[in-house]
Short mmCIF file of C-alpha atoms in Angstrom, two decimals:
data_model
loop_
_atom_site.label_atom_id
_atom_site.label_comp_id
_atom_site.label_asym_id
_atom_site.label_seq_id
_atom_site.Cartn_x
_atom_site.Cartn_y
_atom_site.Cartn_z
CA MET A 1 123.67 65.00 176.77
CA SER A 2 124.74 65.58 173.17
CA SER A 3 127.10 68.32 172.03
CA ASN A 4 124.13 70.69 171.99
CA ARG A 5 124.49 73.72 174.25
CA ARG A 6 121.56 75.09 176.24
CA ILE A 7 121.23 78.69 177.37
CA GLY A 8 118.70 80.21 179.77
CA ILE A 9 117.62 83.83 179.27
CA ILE A 10 115.73 85.42 182.17
CA ASP A 11 113.93 88.72 181.67
CA ILE A 12 112.87 90.36 184.95
CA GLY A 13 110.27 92.72 183.56
CA SER A 14 107.93 95.15 185.24
CA ASN A 15 104.85 93.02 184.50
CA SER A 16 106.21 89.47 184.39
CA ILE A 17 109.39 87.45 184.85
CA ARG A 18 110.16 85.10 181.98
CA LEU A 19 112.60 82.30 181.26
CA VAL A 20 113.39 81.22 177.71
CA ILE A 21 115.62 78.20 177.09
CA TYR A 22 117.55 78.17 173.82
CA GLU A 23 119.43 75.24 172.36
CA ILE A 24 122.41 75.67 170.01
CA ASN A 25 123.61 72.60 168.11
CA SER A 26 127.04 71.77 166.69
CA LEU A 27 126.10 73.49 163.41
CA GLN A 28 125.36 76.73 165.31
CA ALA A 29 121.66 76.36 164.55
CA TYR A 30 119.43 77.44 167.41
CA ARG A 31 115.85 77.12 168.60
CA VAL A 32 113.68 77.81 171.64
CA ILE A 33 112.92 74.59 173.54
CA GLY A 34 111.05 76.06 176.50
CA GLU A 35 109.31 79.19 177.78
CA PHE A 36 108.16 79.86 181.35
CA LYS A 37 106.43 82.87 182.83
CA GLN A 38 105.46 84.15 186.27
CA SER A 39 103.38 87.26 186.81
CA ALA A 40 105.19 89.78 189.01
CA ARG A 41 103.58 93.22 188.55
CA LEU A 42 106.72 94.79 190.07
CA SER A 43 105.69 98.29 188.98
CA GLN A 44 102.61 97.98 191.21
CA ARG A 45 104.72 96.89 194.19
CA ILE A 46 106.91 99.99 194.36
CA ASN A 47 106.35 101.71 197.72
CA SER A 48 105.57 105.40 198.25
CA ASP A 49 109.28 106.05 198.89
CA ASN A 50 110.03 104.50 195.45
CA THR A 51 111.62 101.36 196.91
CA LEU A 52 110.86 97.66 196.61
CA SER A 53 110.40 95.95 199.96
CA ARG A 54 112.51 93.07 201.24
CA GLU A 55 109.43 90.83 201.01
CA ASP A 56 108.93 91.68 197.33
CA ILE A 57 112.63 91.16 196.62
CA GLN A 58 112.34 87.69 198.13
CA SER A 59 109.33 86.94 195.91
CA ILE A 60 111.59 87.58 192.90
CA VAL A 61 114.27 85.36 194.47
CA ALA A 62 111.71 82.55 194.77
CA ILE A 63 110.88 82.82 191.07
CA LEU A 64 114.57 82.87 190.13
CA LYS A 65 115.19 79.74 192.20
CA GLN A 66 112.25 78.04 190.49
CA PHE A 67 113.65 79.00 187.09
CA GLN A 68 117.07 77.74 188.17
CA ARG A 69 115.55 74.32 188.97
CA ILE A 70 113.89 74.29 185.55
CA CYS A 71 117.24 75.11 183.95
CA THR A 72 118.94 72.30 185.85
CA ALA A 73 116.25 69.84 184.73
CA ASN A 74 116.82 70.97 181.14
CA GLN A 75 120.62 70.72 181.42
CA VAL A 76 121.12 74.43 180.83
CA GLU A 77 124.81 75.33 180.97
CA GLU A 78 124.61 79.14 181.24
CA ILE A 79 122.03 81.66 182.40
CA ARG A 80 121.87 85.32 181.39
CA ALA A 81 119.45 87.34 183.51
CA ALA A 82 118.53 90.98 183.05
CA ALA A 83 116.26 93.40 184.92
CA THR A 84 114.43 96.31 183.33
CA ALA A 85 112.40 99.39 184.31
CA ALA A 86 110.72 98.46 187.60
CA ILE A 87 114.03 97.62 189.27
CA ARG A 88 116.01 100.24 187.31
CA ASN A 89 113.71 103.04 188.51
CA ALA A 90 113.54 101.86 192.14
CA ALA A 91 115.45 104.00 194.65
CA ASN A 92 117.07 100.83 196.09
CA SER A 93 117.90 99.25 192.71
CA GLN A 94 121.47 98.32 193.67
CA GLN A 95 120.26 96.65 196.88
CA ILE A 96 117.71 94.66 194.83
CA ILE A 97 120.33 93.46 192.34
CA SER A 98 122.75 92.56 195.14
CA GLU A 99 120.16 90.57 197.10
CA LEU A 100 118.87 88.76 194.00
CA GLN A 101 122.38 87.45 193.35
CA GLU A 102 123.11 86.70 197.01
CA TYR A 103 119.96 84.67 197.63
CA SER A 104 119.41 83.06 194.21
CA GLY A 105 122.99 82.62 193.04
CA ILE A 106 122.09 84.17 189.66
CA ARG A 107 123.92 87.28 188.49
CA VAL A 108 121.40 89.84 187.26
CA GLU A 109 122.31 92.64 184.86
CA LEU A 110 120.55 95.95 185.43
CA LEU A 111 119.74 97.33 181.98
CA SER A 112 119.63 101.06 181.43
CA GLY A 113 116.83 102.49 179.29
CA GLU A 114 119.38 102.88 176.49
CA ASP A 115 120.45 99.23 176.89
CA GLU A 116 116.83 98.05 176.81
CA ALA A 117 116.11 99.98 173.60
CA ARG A 118 119.32 98.78 171.92
CA ILE A 119 118.86 95.11 172.83
CA GLY A 120 115.17 95.13 171.87
CA PHE A 121 116.14 96.65 168.51
CA LEU A 122 118.80 93.95 168.06
CA GLY A 123 116.21 91.21 168.58
CA MET A 124 113.76 92.82 166.17
CA ILE A 125 116.13 93.79 163.36
CA HIS A 126 117.48 90.23 163.05
CA SER A 127 113.98 88.92 162.41
CA LEU A 128 112.15 91.51 160.28
CA ASP A 129 113.16 92.66 156.80
CA ILE A 130 112.14 96.29 157.29
CA PRO A 131 114.61 99.08 156.41
CA ASP A 132 113.10 102.07 158.26
CA GLY A 133 110.63 102.50 161.07
CA ILE A 134 109.69 103.62 164.57
CA LEU A 135 110.13 100.83 167.13
CA ILE A 136 107.89 100.82 170.21
CA ASP A 137 108.37 98.51 173.20
CA ILE A 138 105.67 99.00 175.82
CA GLY A 139 106.63 97.13 178.96
CA GLY A 140 105.12 97.15 182.42
CA GLY A 141 107.15 100.06 183.75
CA SER A 142 108.66 101.81 180.74
CA THR A 143 108.17 102.47 177.04
CA GLU A 144 111.15 102.48 174.69
CA VAL A 145 110.83 104.40 171.42
CA SER A 146 113.51 104.06 168.74
CA LEU A 147 114.04 105.40 165.24
CA PHE A 148 115.89 103.22 162.75
CA ARG A 149 116.97 104.05 159.22
CA GLN A 150 118.57 101.67 156.71
CA ARG A 151 118.39 99.01 159.45
CA LYS A 152 120.59 101.07 161.80
CA LEU A 153 119.49 102.44 165.18
CA VAL A 154 119.49 106.26 164.95
CA ARG A 155 117.79 107.55 168.13
CA SER A 156 116.12 106.02 171.15
CA VAL A 157 114.53 107.10 174.40
CA SER A 158 113.07 105.29 177.40
CA PHE A 159 109.97 106.85 178.97
CA PRO A 160 109.22 105.96 182.63
CA PHE A 161 105.67 104.77 181.99
CA GLY A 162 104.33 101.41 180.86
CA ALA A 163 101.14 99.38 181.02
CA VAL A 164 101.44 98.42 184.71
CA ASN A 165 102.56 101.64 186.41
CA THR A 166 100.17 103.68 184.23
CA THR A 167 97.30 101.44 185.37
CA ARG A 168 98.37 101.94 188.97
CA ARG A 169 98.48 105.71 188.52
CA PHE A 170 95.18 106.20 186.72
CA SER A 171 92.88 103.33 187.77
CA ALA A 172 92.58 101.15 190.84
CA ASP A 173 89.96 98.82 189.37
CA GLY A 174 90.97 98.51 185.70
CA ASP A 175 88.12 100.73 184.43
CA PHE A 176 88.93 103.88 182.48
CA SER A 177 86.69 106.89 181.93
CA GLU A 178 87.18 109.22 178.98
CA GLU A 179 88.77 111.69 181.38
CA LYS A 180 91.35 109.13 182.52
CA LEU A 181 92.17 108.20 178.92
CA LEU A 182 92.71 111.89 178.11
CA SER A 183 95.06 112.14 181.10
CA ILE A 184 97.11 109.20 179.84
CA ARG A 185 97.30 110.79 176.39
CA GLN A 186 98.42 114.08 177.91
CA MET A 187 101.16 112.26 179.87
CA VAL A 188 102.47 110.69 176.65
CA ARG A 189 102.27 113.95 174.68
CA GLU A 190 104.22 115.81 177.37
CA ALA A 191 106.93 113.13 177.24
CA ILE A 192 107.10 113.35 173.44
CA GLY A 193 107.45 117.13 173.76
CA GLY A 194 110.99 116.65 175.02
CA GLU A 195 111.83 114.25 172.16
CA ARG A 196 110.62 116.07 169.05
CA TRP A 197 112.46 113.69 166.71
CA ILE A 198 109.63 111.20 167.30
CA THR A 199 107.28 113.46 165.32
CA GLU A 200 109.73 114.36 162.53
CA HIS A 201 109.53 111.15 160.48
CA PRO A 202 105.90 110.67 159.39
CA GLY A 203 104.88 107.83 157.11
CA LEU A 204 107.10 105.15 158.66
CA PRO A 205 105.70 101.85 159.92
CA MET A 206 105.42 101.44 163.68
CA ILE A 207 107.03 98.18 164.79
CA GLY A 208 105.63 96.94 168.08
CA LEU A 209 107.33 94.77 170.71
CA GLY A 210 106.07 93.42 173.97
CA GLY A 211 102.97 91.92 175.51
CA THR A 212 100.63 94.85 174.87
CA ILE A 213 100.86 94.83 171.09
CA ARG A 214 101.05 91.02 170.89
CA SER A 215 97.79 90.86 172.84
CA LEU A 216 96.16 93.41 170.54
CA CYS A 217 97.36 91.39 167.56
CA LYS A 218 95.81 88.20 168.96
CA ILE A 219 92.50 89.97 169.60
CA ASN A 220 92.50 91.23 166.01
CA GLN A 221 93.35 87.79 164.63
CA LYS A 222 90.62 86.09 166.67
CA LYS A 223 88.08 88.69 165.59
CA HIS A 224 88.88 88.13 161.91
CA LYS A 225 89.32 84.35 162.32
CA TYR A 226 92.80 84.66 160.85
CA SER A 227 93.93 81.37 159.34
CA LEU A 228 97.63 81.46 160.26
CA PRO A 229 98.48 81.25 163.97
CA LEU A 230 101.56 83.50 163.75
CA THR A 231 101.91 86.95 165.33
CA HIS A 232 105.43 87.75 164.13
CA ASN A 233 105.41 90.12 161.11
CA TYR A 234 101.62 90.48 161.31
CA PRO A 235 100.51 93.88 159.90
CA MET A 236 97.69 95.90 161.43
CA SER A 237 96.13 98.97 159.88
CA ALA A 238 95.50 102.23 161.68
CA GLU A 239 91.77 101.49 161.30
CA ASP A 240 92.09 98.07 162.97
CA MET A 241 93.84 99.58 165.99
CA ALA A 242 91.43 102.53 166.14
CA GLU A 243 88.57 100.04 166.33
CA LEU A 244 90.19 98.35 169.34
CA MET A 245 90.81 101.79 170.87
CA SER A 246 87.13 102.63 170.68
CA TRP A 247 85.97 99.19 171.88
CA LEU A 248 88.22 97.89 174.67
CA PRO A 249 88.02 100.94 177.00
CA SER A 250 84.22 100.85 176.73
CA LEU A 251 84.12 97.37 178.28
CA PRO A 252 83.97 97.02 182.06
CA ALA A 253 87.12 95.36 183.41
CA GLU A 254 85.28 92.12 184.21
CA LYS A 255 83.95 91.83 180.66
CA ARG A 256 87.43 92.43 179.28
CA LYS A 257 88.45 89.12 180.83
CA LYS A 258 86.25 87.37 178.29
CA VAL A 259 87.70 89.04 175.19
CA ASP A 260 88.90 86.31 172.84
CA GLY A 261 92.67 86.55 172.41
CA LEU A 262 93.31 88.57 175.59
CA SER A 263 94.98 86.68 178.44
CA LYS A 264 93.27 87.08 181.81
CA ASP A 265 96.39 88.53 183.44
CA ARG A 266 96.25 91.53 181.07
CA PHE A 267 92.57 92.50 181.28
CA ASP A 268 93.30 95.47 183.57
CA ILE A 269 96.49 96.78 181.92
CA ILE A 270 95.61 96.42 178.23
CA VAL A 271 93.75 99.75 177.98
CA PRO A 272 96.62 101.94 179.31
CA GLY A 273 99.05 100.05 177.06
CA LEU A 274 96.77 100.54 174.06
CA THR A 275 96.31 104.24 174.87
CA ILE A 276 100.08 104.79 175.09
CA LEU A 277 100.51 102.97 171.78
CA ASP A 278 97.68 104.83 170.03
CA THR A 279 98.97 108.21 171.20
CA LEU A 280 102.52 107.49 170.04
CA PHE A 281 101.19 106.27 166.69
CA LYS A 282 99.16 109.42 166.07
CA GLU A 283 101.83 111.84 167.28
CA SER A 284 104.55 110.20 165.18
CA GLY A 285 102.36 110.05 162.05
CA CYS A 286 103.14 106.39 161.37
CA SER A 287 101.46 104.60 158.47
CA HIS A 288 100.57 101.22 159.98
CA TYR A 289 101.63 98.69 162.59
CA VAL A 290 103.83 95.60 162.29
CA ILE A 291 104.05 93.17 165.20
CA SER A 292 107.44 91.73 166.06
CA GLY A 293 107.54 88.44 167.93
CA ALA A 294 111.24 88.99 168.63
CA GLY A 295 112.50 91.53 171.13
CA LEU A 296 114.47 91.89 174.34
CA ARG A 297 114.96 88.20 175.18
CA ASP A 298 115.97 87.43 171.59
CA GLY A 299 118.40 90.35 171.69
CA LEU A 300 119.93 89.20 174.98
CA PHE A 301 120.52 85.77 173.46
CA GLN A 302 121.85 87.02 170.12
CA GLU A 303 124.20 89.55 171.67
CA ALA A 304 125.87 87.05 173.97
CA TYR A 305 125.71 83.71 172.20
CA LEU A 306 125.39 84.00 168.42
CA THR A 307 128.94 84.28 167.09
CA ASP A 308 128.62 82.28 163.84
CA ASN A 309 129.60 84.38 160.80
CA SER A 310 128.83 81.75 158.15
CA ALA A 311 125.48 83.40 157.31
CA ILE A 312 127.05 86.74 156.36
CA GLY A 313 125.85 87.72 152.88
CA MET A 314 122.74 85.54 153.01
CA SER A 315 119.27 87.00 152.85
CA MET A 316 117.35 86.85 156.11
CA PRO A 317 114.88 84.21 154.83
CA GLU A 318 117.68 81.97 153.55
CA ARG A 319 119.54 82.26 156.84
CA SER A 320 116.36 81.34 158.69
CA ALA A 321 115.65 78.41 156.34
CA ARG A 322 119.18 77.06 156.72
CA ASN A 323 118.88 77.35 160.50
CA MET A 324 115.70 75.25 160.24
CA LEU A 325 117.46 72.70 158.04
CA ALA A 326 120.34 72.36 160.49
CA LEU A 327 117.83 71.62 163.26
CA HIS A 328 115.94 69.00 161.20
CA SER A 329 118.56 67.20 159.13
CA CYS A 330 116.66 64.92 156.77
CA SER A 331 118.34 64.93 153.36
CA PRO A 332 121.86 65.28 151.92
CA MET A 333 122.68 68.97 151.62
CA ALA A 334 124.29 68.34 148.23
CA HIS A 335 120.89 67.16 146.96
CA LEU A 336 119.03 70.17 148.37
CA GLU A 337 121.63 72.57 147.00
CA GLN A 338 121.35 71.03 143.53
CA VAL A 339 117.55 71.11 143.61
CA ALA A 340 117.64 74.78 144.67
CA SER A 341 120.21 75.65 142.01
CA SER A 342 118.26 73.87 139.26
CA ALA A 343 114.97 75.47 140.32
CA LEU A 344 116.47 78.96 140.20
CA THR A 345 118.07 78.29 136.81
CA LEU A 346 114.66 77.27 135.46
CA PHE A 347 113.00 80.31 137.07
CA ASP A 348 115.51 82.64 135.41
CA ALA A 349 115.16 80.95 132.02
CA LEU A 350 111.39 81.42 132.16
CA GLN A 351 111.49 85.02 133.41
CA GLN A 352 109.99 86.47 130.23
CA THR A 353 107.21 83.88 130.40
CA HIS A 354 106.12 84.24 134.02
CA GLY A 355 107.21 87.82 134.87
CA TYR A 356 107.53 87.11 138.61
CA ASP A 357 109.72 89.33 140.79
CA ALA A 358 112.73 88.71 143.03
CA ARG A 359 110.52 87.96 146.06
CA ALA A 360 108.83 85.11 144.17
CA ARG A 361 112.28 83.81 143.21
CA GLN A 362 113.23 83.90 146.87
CA CYS A 363 110.12 81.93 147.81
CA LEU A 364 111.06 79.26 145.27
CA HIS A 365 114.58 79.12 146.72
CA ILE A 366 113.32 78.68 150.30
CA ALA A 367 110.78 76.05 149.16
CA ALA A 368 113.52 74.12 147.35
CA LEU A 369 115.73 74.06 150.45
CA LEU A 370 112.89 72.98 152.74
CA TYR A 371 110.74 70.73 150.55
CA ARG A 372 111.92 67.58 152.39
CA ILE A 373 111.87 69.00 155.91
CA GLY A 374 108.77 66.92 156.70
CA VAL A 375 110.85 63.74 156.55
CA SER A 376 112.08 64.71 160.03
CA MET A 377 108.55 63.79 161.17
CA THR A 378 108.08 60.73 158.98
CA TYR A 379 108.98 59.88 155.39
CA TYR A 380 105.53 58.72 154.34
CA GLN A 381 103.44 61.63 153.01
CA PHE A 382 106.28 63.92 154.07
CA SER A 383 105.05 66.75 151.84
CA LYS A 384 102.07 67.27 154.17
CA HIS A 385 104.42 67.52 157.13
CA SER A 386 106.68 69.86 155.16
CA PHE A 387 103.73 72.16 154.47
CA TYR A 388 102.77 72.31 158.15
CA MET A 389 106.33 72.82 159.41
CA ILE A 390 107.07 75.62 156.93
CA ALA A 391 103.72 77.38 157.33
CA HIS A 392 103.86 77.30 161.12
CA SER A 393 107.52 78.19 161.59
CA ARG A 394 108.87 81.69 161.95
CA LEU A 395 110.79 82.21 158.72
CA ASP A 396 112.38 85.57 159.41
CA GLY A 397 112.15 88.15 156.66
CA LEU A 398 109.08 86.65 155.00
CA THR A 399 105.57 88.04 155.14
CA HIS A 400 102.76 85.70 156.15
CA ARG A 401 101.72 85.45 152.51
CA GLU A 402 105.25 84.53 151.47
CA THR A 403 105.48 81.95 154.25
CA VAL A 404 102.35 80.19 152.99
CA LEU A 405 103.61 80.48 149.39
CA CYS A 406 106.86 78.75 150.38
CA ALA A 407 104.94 75.98 152.15
CA ALA A 408 102.58 75.49 149.20
CA ILE A 409 105.36 75.48 146.58
CA ALA A 410 107.42 73.04 148.65
CA SER A 411 104.53 70.60 148.98
CA TYR A 412 103.02 71.09 145.50
CA LYS A 413 101.46 68.01 143.87
CA ALA A 414 98.46 69.14 141.82
CA LYS A 415 96.38 72.24 141.07
CA SER A 416 93.32 70.81 142.83
CA ARG A 417 95.23 70.73 146.11
CA VAL A 418 96.39 74.32 145.56
CA GLN A 419 92.79 75.45 145.16
CA GLN A 420 91.94 73.77 148.46
CA LEU A 421 94.83 75.57 150.14
CA TYR A 422 93.69 78.88 148.71
CA ALA A 423 90.22 78.34 150.18
CA GLN A 424 91.83 77.60 153.57
CA PHE A 425 94.15 80.64 153.50
CA LYS A 426 91.98 83.11 151.59
CA ASP A 427 92.74 85.85 154.12
CA VAL A 428 96.51 85.44 153.57
CA LEU A 429 96.88 84.58 149.87
CA LEU A 430 95.83 86.46 146.75
CA GLU A 431 93.65 84.73 144.16
CA THR A 432 96.50 85.14 141.65
CA ASP A 433 98.71 83.11 143.99
CA ILE A 434 97.01 79.92 142.76
CA ASP A 435 98.82 80.39 139.45
CA VAL A 436 102.08 81.36 141.21
CA ILE A 437 102.03 78.20 143.33
CA VAL A 438 101.18 75.92 140.39
CA LYS A 439 103.90 77.36 138.18
CA LEU A 440 106.64 77.56 140.77
CA GLY A 441 105.59 74.24 142.29
CA SER A 442 105.93 72.60 138.88
CA LEU A 443 109.43 74.08 138.51
CA LEU A 444 110.40 72.67 141.89
CA GLN A 445 108.98 69.25 140.97
CA LEU A 446 111.09 69.29 137.79
CA ALA A 447 114.21 70.31 139.75
CA ILE A 448 113.55 67.46 142.22
CA ALA A 449 113.07 64.98 139.36
CA MET A 450 116.43 66.01 137.94
CA ASP A 451 118.10 64.66 141.09
CA SER A 452 115.68 61.86 141.98
CA SER A 453 118.50 59.55 143.05
CA GLU A 454 119.95 62.33 145.24
CA THR A 455 123.38 61.62 143.75
CA GLN A 456 123.81 64.69 141.53
CA VAL A 457 124.17 62.68 138.30
CA LEU A 458 122.33 65.27 136.20
CA PRO A 459 123.50 68.81 137.05
CA VAL A 460 121.85 71.59 135.06
CA ARG A 461 124.27 73.76 133.10
CA SER A 462 121.77 76.18 131.52
CA ALA A 463 118.18 76.52 130.32
CA ALA A 464 116.48 78.61 127.65
CA VAL A 465 113.09 78.98 125.97
CA THR A 466 113.22 78.51 122.18
CA LEU A 467 111.09 80.00 119.41
CA ASP A 468 109.63 76.51 118.93
CA LYS A 469 108.03 76.70 122.39
CA GLU A 470 110.46 74.32 124.00
CA LEU A 471 112.34 74.65 127.24
CA ASP A 472 115.83 73.44 126.39
CA ILE A 473 117.69 72.30 129.50
CA THR A 474 121.39 71.62 129.06
CA VAL A 475 122.68 68.98 131.46
CA GLN A 476 125.90 67.08 131.89
CA THR A 477 125.31 63.45 132.73
CA GLN A 478 127.50 61.75 135.28
CA ASN A 479 127.17 58.00 135.82
CA ASP A 480 123.70 56.53 135.21
CA PRO A 481 120.83 59.10 135.14
CA SER A 482 118.11 56.60 134.22
CA ILE A 483 116.09 57.27 137.39
CA GLU A 484 116.13 60.99 136.64
CA TYR A 485 115.09 60.54 132.98
CA LYS A 486 112.14 58.41 134.03
CA GLU A 487 110.91 60.99 136.56
CA ILE A 488 111.36 63.89 134.12
CA ALA A 489 109.42 62.04 131.41
CA ALA A 490 106.54 61.56 133.85
CA LEU A 491 106.33 65.35 134.35
CA ASN A 492 106.46 66.34 130.67
CA LYS A 493 102.71 66.31 130.03
CA ASP A 494 101.78 68.39 133.07
CA PHE A 495 104.66 70.80 132.45
CA LYS A 496 103.44 71.48 128.91
CA LYS A 497 99.90 72.01 130.19
CA ILE A 498 101.06 74.50 132.82
CA TRP A 499 103.72 76.36 130.84
CA GLY A 500 102.76 75.69 127.21
CA LEU A 501 106.31 74.44 126.64
CA LYS A 502 107.81 71.06 125.76
CA LEU A 503 110.71 69.86 127.87
CA THR A 504 113.90 68.97 125.99
CA LEU A 505 117.10 67.78 127.66
CA LEU A 506 120.36 68.54 125.87
CA ASP A 507 123.27 66.49 127.13
CA ALA A 508 126.53 68.43 127.10
CA SER A 509 128.56 65.24 127.62
CA SER A 510 129.35 62.56 125.03
CA PHE A 511 125.75 61.77 124.01
CA SER A 512 122.40 63.56 123.76
CA THR A 513 119.01 62.47 125.10
CA ASN A 514 115.54 63.92 124.47
#
């Protein structure tokens, strides 16, 4: 095996038991290389005396042993396992933890409700660029609610109800009458009554973790035929969720199995989960929903294994892009850094012309760093691969629109292609984004041309728009820049058409070239 390090994270939840395998390379870049899941429904297995039987404990042991074999096959060096509400709330929780370790050989941490909220928040806050909000994690046996302000955790509470144990309490067959739904709402309202801070911050977004809200997101995306298959950072309006709240409970349990986007192992527990979510949303006065694809397992990994401080000071999208680059090395970093630097210099010089904001500048920066990422697939037609890889990767801190913008700018060739992309992603992009992509794509193409040889022979010193409608770019030639001059000359006509400006190079060294 290479110097890459592999870590297994096991989450023993109340609904399912999951294994995620992470790989960390020598550059401290990381990725998920495998996910495995077994349904457990532990919250439904708790006996009348609030204990988990020896037989049920052994069923967990069997899953842990299976996961251990998977880890061995994948050359995993370390395993971190954690148990949540179902085991935490069991009267024999310490016996369960002891027997799991004795019979599986895996040490299992028993997370408190406070731990679960904190670690879930840690996973979310490292992947979403949201300053303030209410965080909701609806699991099988508990619901964690947290308030965060200025990206800091302020308050949190763990309620002893989730999608699985609420189903068990209120419905044996997965069907829910209006009376049962009202009872679930009353249960949630009574719990909130002891935590009034939940209702004292109206207008914040509600950030959702866990299988319940991810499933609701997928149903919504399927219904609207959403063009981008990403759930992370997907926004949902109060109206969208209210529509699901009026529709899903009205379906018989058997019909719910056929709902597009809803996995068959959730057909019976989705309605209680949705009702808990909807009640919390209304009582807290939140503005809208945002789905987080990162949560407890991400937090468990980050807390224990991410110790690299080199990304301090970077924006979240840049950190995520550089992580992606370190996983798919395909071009000299000196070249990518120069292309990014030149592109941003051009963007700033043209600020009065284009009027784009700092987020657009950030998209150009990310596109410049990742424009050659597709070479890791194959060099030929790499821009198509770059588009796919960028558009379908989780670039933390970017909205879905910004993710597609980055992919389109990085792979820009001609306006006709941009119009085709807009037609494909009409539900994600704005019509005005056609112009944004063309303009910023042309700037990136110029920045790439200025280091065509990838040897940094033509660094940009400055750029400015003149009264004569020229873009004067001051460079300092080093060695032979003939390849660069040829590529720049080929772009001059299109650049003038797009920007209404003539390109002029001013050489700050011993001679000048136009």
